[in-house]
């Protein structure tokens, strides 16, 4: 990526929402969609859960949000989630899946809200023929929470506990994005938002 294509190398100058949205669509969305499609196309739920649990992507590398996690924590998460396949398969929505993973992995050290969200999203992509296991709200944690709080019209709406918001409360054109894509954009572009 060149410095103009990498949003992390952009200056901290606020950008218009339309500019950020276009930049995201042009430079980030294909890779993000390709990663989720890879999880969706896994040959079985077991394979999708196993790969999501250890945060391994299409190239076999550790996915960026989970690079800092201990191998022992990921191995423990893998074992617990693979042993809970019937419970995971019974989840009827993204929220149910997300909450189930948090419950199943409560004793695993050093796993973060981002890990629970990303793992649920990857597994949800596999379970989602009709989008029913993808988020219907924008989940806010770490980077995405910082991004949402930088938007003046959104900041007062962010709840203190379990921060989630409808995409519709965000300014256009962001409000028209699927919630999981908007969460990704908020995290990547948090320093350009205003």
mmCIF file of C-alpha atoms in Angstrom, residues 56-187:
data_model
loop_
_atom_site.group_PDB
_atom_site.id
_atom_site.type_symbol
_atom_site.label_atom_id
_atom_site.label_comp_id
_atom_site.label_asym_id
_atom_site.label_seq_id
_atom_site.Cartn_x
_atom_site.Cartn_y
_atom_site.Cartn_z
ATOM 1 C CA UNK A 56 -5.506 -17.836 11.189
ATOM 2 C CA UNK A 57 -6.410 -16.339 7.837
ATOM 3 C CA UNK A 58 -6.288 -17.543 4.234
ATOM 4 C CA UNK A 59 -2.474 -17.360 4.070
ATOM 5 C CA UNK A 60 -2.068 -19.255 7.355
ATOM 6 C CA UNK A 61 -0.836 -16.131 9.125
ATOM 7 C CA UNK A 62 -2.201 -14.774 12.391
ATOM 8 C CA UNK A 63 -4.803 -12.099 11.667
ATOM 9 C CA UNK A 64 -3.835 -8.560 12.663
ATOM 10 C CA UNK A 65 -6.104 -7.925 15.661
ATOM 11 C CA UNK A 66 -4.912 -11.116 17.328
ATOM 12 C CA UNK A 67 -1.165 -10.929 16.633
ATOM 13 C CA UNK A 68 -0.430 -9.927 20.216
ATOM 14 C CA UNK A 69 -2.319 -12.814 21.854
ATOM 15 C CA UNK A 70 -0.470 -15.646 23.543
ATOM 16 C CA UNK A 71 -0.293 -18.915 21.628
ATOM 17 C CA UNK A 72 -1.364 -20.735 24.806
ATOM 18 C CA UNK A 73 -4.530 -18.610 25.060
ATOM 19 C CA UNK A 74 -5.416 -19.288 21.430
ATOM 20 C CA UNK A 75 -4.751 -23.018 21.851
ATOM 21 C CA UNK A 76 -7.006 -23.111 24.890
ATOM 22 C CA UNK A 77 -9.720 -21.179 23.001
ATOM 23 C CA UNK A 78 -9.380 -23.616 20.085
ATOM 24 C CA UNK A 79 -9.861 -26.642 22.319
ATOM 25 C CA UNK A 80 -12.878 -25.142 24.111
ATOM 26 C CA UNK A 81 -14.627 -23.973 20.946
ATOM 27 C CA UNK A 82 -14.075 -27.165 18.950
ATOM 28 C CA UNK A 83 -15.501 -29.120 21.899
ATOM 29 C CA UNK A 84 -18.555 -26.843 21.909
ATOM 30 C CA UNK A 85 -19.567 -27.200 18.244
ATOM 31 C CA UNK A 86 -23.184 -28.228 19.015
ATOM 32 C CA UNK A 87 -23.600 -25.168 21.258
ATOM 33 C CA UNK A 88 -22.127 -22.893 18.593
ATOM 34 C CA UNK A 89 -24.279 -24.458 15.857
ATOM 35 C CA UNK A 90 -27.399 -23.798 17.949
ATOM 36 C CA UNK A 91 -26.794 -20.022 18.091
ATOM 37 C CA UNK A 92 -29.558 -18.224 16.217
ATOM 38 C CA UNK A 93 -28.045 -14.766 15.798
ATOM 39 C CA UNK A 94 -24.779 -12.869 15.943
ATOM 40 C CA UNK A 95 -25.546 -11.567 19.446
ATOM 41 C CA UNK A 96 -26.273 -15.113 20.617
ATOM 42 C CA UNK A 97 -23.040 -16.352 19.020
ATOM 43 C CA UNK A 98 -20.993 -13.474 20.464
ATOM 44 C CA UNK A 99 -22.392 -13.965 23.974
ATOM 45 C CA UNK A 100 -21.921 -17.748 23.756
ATOM 46 C CA UNK A 101 -18.253 -17.342 22.830
ATOM 47 C CA UNK A 102 -17.713 -14.921 25.714
ATOM 48 C CA UNK A 103 -19.291 -17.423 28.087
ATOM 49 C CA UNK A 104 -17.372 -20.428 26.735
ATOM 50 C CA UNK A 105 -14.047 -18.583 26.843
ATOM 51 C CA UNK A 106 -14.517 -16.679 30.108
ATOM 52 C CA UNK A 107 -11.617 -18.472 31.814
ATOM 53 C CA UNK A 108 -9.087 -18.081 29.013
ATOM 54 C CA UNK A 109 -6.496 -15.451 29.934
ATOM 55 C CA UNK A 110 -5.805 -12.343 27.870
ATOM 56 C CA UNK A 111 -8.629 -12.632 25.358
ATOM 57 C CA UNK A 112 -10.169 -9.254 24.598
ATOM 58 C CA UNK A 113 -13.502 -7.883 23.424
ATOM 59 C CA UNK A 114 -11.962 -7.581 19.968
ATOM 60 C CA UNK A 115 -11.094 -11.300 19.997
ATOM 61 C CA UNK A 116 -14.661 -12.261 20.942
ATOM 62 C CA UNK A 117 -16.100 -9.979 18.265
ATOM 63 C CA UNK A 118 -13.708 -11.028 15.493
ATOM 64 C CA UNK A 119 -14.080 -14.731 16.284
ATOM 65 C CA UNK A 120 -17.880 -14.468 16.377
ATOM 66 C CA UNK A 121 -17.842 -12.542 13.079
ATOM 67 C CA UNK A 122 -15.653 -15.166 11.373
ATOM 68 C CA UNK A 123 -17.769 -18.064 12.638
ATOM 69 C CA UNK A 124 -20.936 -16.087 11.884
ATOM 70 C CA UNK A 125 -19.769 -15.651 8.280
ATOM 71 C CA UNK A 126 -19.658 -19.441 7.996
ATOM 72 C CA UNK A 127 -23.088 -19.902 9.591
ATOM 73 C CA UNK A 128 -24.681 -17.110 7.571
ATOM 74 C CA UNK A 129 -26.330 -18.175 4.366
ATOM 75 C CA UNK A 130 -28.798 -15.307 4.680
ATOM 76 C CA UNK A 131 -26.786 -12.882 6.835
ATOM 77 C CA UNK A 132 -28.611 -13.984 9.984
ATOM 78 C CA UNK A 133 -25.395 -14.577 11.896
ATOM 79 C CA UNK A 134 -23.815 -11.227 11.040
ATOM 80 C CA UNK A 135 -24.216 -8.182 13.311
ATOM 81 C CA UNK A 136 -27.374 -6.105 12.970
ATOM 82 C CA UNK A 137 -25.834 -3.355 15.139
ATOM 83 C CA UNK A 138 -22.403 -1.751 15.140
ATOM 84 C CA UNK A 139 -20.412 -3.308 17.989
ATOM 85 C CA UNK A 140 -18.065 -0.759 19.522
ATOM 86 C CA UNK A 141 -14.829 -1.764 21.245
ATOM 87 C CA UNK A 142 -11.317 -0.353 21.337
ATOM 88 C CA UNK A 143 -10.631 1.287 17.937
ATOM 89 C CA UNK A 144 -14.227 1.329 16.709
ATOM 90 C CA UNK A 145 -15.323 2.823 20.032
ATOM 91 C CA UNK A 146 -12.697 5.555 19.691
ATOM 92 C CA UNK A 147 -13.877 6.243 16.150
ATOM 93 C CA UNK A 148 -17.555 6.471 17.161
ATOM 94 C CA UNK A 149 -16.720 8.823 20.035
ATOM 95 C CA UNK A 150 -14.906 11.174 17.630
ATOM 96 C CA UNK A 151 -18.108 11.755 15.639
ATOM 97 C CA UNK A 152 -19.841 14.652 17.416
ATOM 98 C CA UNK A 153 -23.386 13.538 16.601
ATOM 99 C CA UNK A 154 -22.738 9.933 17.638
ATOM 100 C CA UNK A 155 -20.614 10.380 20.787
ATOM 101 C CA UNK A 156 -23.543 11.240 23.107
ATOM 102 C CA UNK A 157 -25.430 8.136 21.917
ATOM 103 C CA UNK A 158 -22.707 5.619 22.810
ATOM 104 C CA UNK A 159 -23.879 3.535 25.783
ATOM 105 C CA UNK A 160 -21.456 2.926 28.642
ATOM 106 C CA UNK A 161 -22.183 -0.814 28.887
ATOM 107 C CA UNK A 162 -22.179 -3.169 25.918
ATOM 108 C CA UNK A 163 -21.681 -0.300 23.468
ATOM 109 C CA UNK A 164 -23.629 -1.046 20.302
ATOM 110 C CA UNK A 165 -25.452 1.314 17.992
ATOM 111 C CA UNK A 166 -27.681 1.080 14.960
ATOM 112 C CA UNK A 167 -25.844 2.042 11.772
ATOM 113 C CA UNK A 168 -28.654 4.532 11.087
ATOM 114 C CA UNK A 169 -27.405 6.899 13.826
ATOM 115 C CA UNK A 170 -24.159 7.520 11.942
ATOM 116 C CA UNK A 171 -23.894 10.310 9.349
ATOM 117 C CA UNK A 172 -24.382 9.476 5.665
ATOM 118 C CA UNK A 173 -22.917 7.710 3.787
ATOM 119 C CA UNK A 174 -21.645 5.683 6.778
ATOM 120 C CA UNK A 175 -25.207 5.008 7.901
ATOM 121 C CA UNK A 176 -25.845 2.926 4.791
ATOM 122 C CA UNK A 177 -23.041 0.463 5.484
ATOM 123 C CA UNK A 178 -23.591 -3.032 6.892
ATOM 124 C CA UNK A 179 -22.840 -2.850 10.643
ATOM 125 C CA UNK A 180 -19.779 -5.122 10.525
ATOM 126 C CA UNK A 181 -18.216 -3.071 7.726
ATOM 127 C CA UNK A 182 -18.950 0.162 9.599
ATOM 128 C CA UNK A 183 -17.276 -1.281 12.726
ATOM 129 C CA UNK A 184 -14.207 -2.028 10.609
ATOM 130 C CA UNK A 185 -14.182 1.453 9.058
ATOM 131 C CA UNK A 186 -14.507 3.151 12.474
ATOM 132 C CA UNK A 187 -11.493 1.248 13.739
#
